[in-house]
Coordinates of C-alpha atoms in Angstrom, one line a residue:
I20 CA -5.3 -9.8 0.4
L21 CA -7.4 -8.6 -2.4
P22 CA -11.1 -7.9 -1.9
V23 CA -13.0 -9.6 -4.8
G24 CA -16.6 -9.3 -5.7
E25 CA -17.9 -11.4 -8.6
F26 CA -15.3 -13.3 -10.7
S27 CA -15.5 -11.8 -14.2
D28 CA -13.9 -12.8 -17.4
K29 CA -13.2 -9.1 -18.0
Q30 CA -11.1 -8.7 -14.9
F31 CA -7.5 -9.8 -14.3
I32 CA -5.2 -10.3 -11.3
F33 CA -1.9 -8.6 -12.0
M34 CA 1.2 -9.7 -10.1
A35 CA 4.8 -8.5 -9.7
T36 CA 7.8 -10.2 -8.1
R37 CA 10.9 -8.9 -6.4
N38 CA 13.1 -9.8 -9.4
G39 CA 11.0 -7.7 -11.8
T40 CA 8.7 -10.4 -13.3
T41 CA 5.1 -9.5 -14.0
K42 CA 2.1 -11.7 -14.8
K43 CA -1.5 -11.2 -15.7
T44 CA -4.1 -13.9 -15.2
N45 CA -7.8 -13.9 -15.8
L46 CA -9.6 -13.6 -12.5
S47 CA -12.1 -16.3 -13.4
L48 CA -9.4 -18.9 -13.1
F49 CA -9.5 -18.3 -9.3
S50 CA -13.3 -18.6 -9.0
K51 CA -13.4 -22.1 -7.4
K52 CA -12.6 -22.4 -3.7
Y53 CA -10.0 -25.0 -2.8
K54 CA -9.3 -26.2 0.7
Y55 CA -5.5 -25.9 0.4
G56 CA -5.4 -23.0 -2.1
I57 CA -4.2 -23.0 -5.7
K58 CA -1.0 -22.0 -7.3
A59 CA -1.2 -18.4 -8.8
I60 CA 2.4 -18.0 -10.1
N61 CA 5.5 -20.1 -10.6
L62 CA 8.4 -18.4 -8.7
D63 CA 12.1 -18.9 -8.9
D64 CA 13.9 -20.0 -5.7
D65 CA 15.3 -16.5 -5.0
D66 CA 12.1 -14.6 -5.9
K67 CA 9.0 -13.6 -4.0
L68 CA 5.7 -12.0 -4.8
V69 CA 5.8 -8.2 -4.0
G70 CA 2.3 -7.0 -5.1
T71 CA -1.0 -7.9 -6.7
A72 CA -3.8 -5.8 -8.1
I73 CA -7.2 -6.4 -9.7
T74 CA -7.2 -4.8 -13.2
S75 CA -9.7 -4.2 -16.0
G76 CA -7.4 -5.3 -18.9
N77 CA -6.6 -1.7 -20.0
D78 CA -5.2 -0.1 -16.8
E79 CA -1.8 1.5 -16.5
I80 CA 0.7 -0.4 -14.3
L81 CA 3.4 1.4 -12.3
L82 CA 6.4 -0.6 -11.0
A83 CA 9.1 0.8 -8.8
S84 CA 12.6 -0.4 -7.8
S85 CA 14.6 0.1 -4.6
A86 CA 17.0 2.3 -6.7
G87 CA 14.2 4.9 -7.1
K88 CA 13.3 4.0 -10.7
L89 CA 9.7 3.7 -11.9
I90 CA 8.2 2.4 -15.1
R91 CA 4.7 3.1 -16.4
F92 CA 3.1 0.9 -19.1
N93 CA -0.3 -0.3 -20.2
E94 CA -1.2 -3.7 -18.9
S95 CA -2.1 -4.7 -22.5
H96 CA 1.7 -5.2 -23.0
V97 CA 1.4 -8.3 -20.8
R98 CA -0.7 -11.1 -22.3
P99 CA -3.0 -13.1 -20.0
M100 CA -1.3 -16.3 -18.8
G101 CA -2.4 -19.5 -17.0
R102 CA -2.2 -19.9 -13.2
T103 CA 1.1 -21.8 -13.2
A104 CA 3.0 -19.6 -15.7
R105 CA 6.1 -17.8 -14.6
G106 CA 5.4 -14.4 -16.2
V107 CA 7.4 -11.9 -18.2
R108 CA 9.8 -9.1 -17.4
G109 CA 8.1 -5.9 -16.2
L110 CA 11.1 -3.9 -15.0
R111 CA 14.8 -4.4 -15.9
L112 CA 16.8 -4.4 -12.6
K113 CA 20.5 -4.0 -11.9
K114 CA 22.3 -6.6 -9.8
D115 CA 21.6 -5.1 -6.3
E116 CA 18.2 -3.7 -7.1
K117 CA 14.8 -5.2 -6.3
L118 CA 11.2 -4.4 -7.3
I119 CA 9.5 -3.0 -4.3
S120 CA 6.0 -1.8 -5.5
L121 CA 3.2 -2.5 -7.9
M122 CA 0.4 0.1 -8.4
V123 CA -2.4 0.7 -10.8
G124 CA -2.1 4.2 -12.2
D125 CA -4.8 6.7 -11.3
P126 CA -4.7 10.2 -12.8
D127 CA -6.8 11.6 -10.0
K128 CA -4.1 10.6 -7.4
T129 CA -0.5 11.4 -6.8
I130 CA 2.4 9.0 -6.2
L131 CA 3.8 9.1 -2.7
C132 CA 7.4 7.8 -2.4
V133 CA 9.1 7.0 0.9
S134 CA 12.7 6.1 1.4
E135 CA 14.3 4.0 4.1
N136 CA 15.9 7.0 5.9
G137 CA 12.5 8.7 6.3
Y138 CA 12.4 11.0 3.3
G139 CA 9.2 11.3 1.2
K140 CA 7.6 13.2 -1.6
R141 CA 4.7 13.3 -4.0
S142 CA 4.7 13.3 -7.8
A143 CA 2.0 13.6 -10.4
V144 CA 1.4 10.4 -12.5
E145 CA 1.7 12.6 -15.7
N146 CA 5.4 13.2 -14.9
Y147 CA 6.1 9.6 -15.9
R148 CA 6.0 8.8 -19.6
I149 CA 4.2 5.7 -20.8
T150 CA 6.7 3.1 -22.2
N151 CA 6.8 -0.6 -23.0
R152 CA 7.2 -3.1 -20.2
G153 CA 10.8 -4.4 -19.6
G154 CA 12.6 -1.1 -19.5
K155 CA 14.8 0.4 -16.8
G156 CA 12.3 3.0 -15.8
V157 CA 12.9 6.7 -14.9
K158 CA 14.0 8.4 -11.7
T159 CA 11.1 8.9 -9.2
I160 CA 13.2 9.9 -6.2
N161 CA 16.8 10.9 -6.0
V162 CA 18.4 8.0 -4.0
T163 CA 21.5 9.1 -2.1
E164 CA 23.3 8.0 1.1
K165 CA 21.2 10.6 2.9
T166 CA 17.8 9.3 1.7
G167 CA 18.6 5.6 1.5
N168 CA 16.8 3.3 -0.9
L169 CA 13.2 3.6 -1.9
I170 CA 11.0 1.3 0.2
T171 CA 7.4 2.0 -0.9
L172 CA 5.1 3.8 -3.3
K173 CA 1.4 4.5 -2.8
N174 CA -1.4 6.2 -4.7
V175 CA -2.7 9.1 -2.5
T176 CA -5.0 12.1 -2.5
D177 CA -4.9 15.3 -0.5
N178 CA -7.7 13.8 1.8
D179 CA -5.5 10.9 2.9
D180 CA -3.4 10.6 6.0
L181 CA 0.0 9.0 6.1
M182 CA 1.1 6.8 9.1
V183 CA 4.8 6.0 9.2
I184 CA 6.3 3.6 11.7
N185 CA 10.0 3.2 12.1
K186 CA 12.0 0.2 13.3
S187 CA 11.9 1.4 16.9
G188 CA 8.1 1.4 16.8
I189 CA 7.7 5.2 16.8
T190 CA 4.7 6.2 14.8
I191 CA 3.8 9.5 13.2
R192 CA 0.6 10.5 11.4
I193 CA 0.6 13.4 9.0
G194 CA -1.9 14.7 6.3
V195 CA -0.7 13.9 2.8
D196 CA -1.7 17.5 1.9
T197 CA 1.3 18.7 4.0
L198 CA 3.6 17.1 1.5
R199 CA 3.8 19.2 -1.7
V200 CA 3.9 17.7 -5.2
M201 CA 7.5 17.8 -6.5
G202 CA 9.3 16.9 -9.6
R203 CA 10.6 13.4 -10.3
A204 CA 14.3 13.9 -9.7
T205 CA 14.1 15.4 -6.2
Q206 CA 15.0 13.7 -2.9
G207 CA 11.9 14.9 -1.0
V208 CA 11.5 16.1 2.5
K209 CA 12.2 14.5 5.9
I210 CA 9.0 12.8 7.1
I211 CA 10.3 10.8 10.1

């Protein structure tokens, strides 16, 4: 679900799929309302949409993989495509990896990483160099047997609260400011 105001020719919808494909489409192509919806991206049989974002045409895109890798590139490296296009490679993945997150970079926020075994950490956006799309990315969290794979990334500020719910339904709420900003190649701290 994306909140949309007016449909502008200067705004885009940026999409990322589990297999590392990215696509940028002009938002104005979605301005008409259709009873049964319209196709936004052409997906392979083994692929699914992971994330979407409204962009300005010159935003920085952050993509992360389950292996703890993150790539940062300018969205201008992805040309605008039609609604039914498949897209282009955004992040190169190894065989057992999948893309888990798409974010628009914001220098006023930090990146919160959470792993499947309850570890988390924050990193500054500036810690990730800007590259071209299609690379392998750089380490954003040290993925080990202890931490488990990376499951999500979010843009956060010190004023935000974090709610974490595990598979058993246990929920905790902590202030993001209690998690210190760490380097890229650390495993983080136990959150839940």
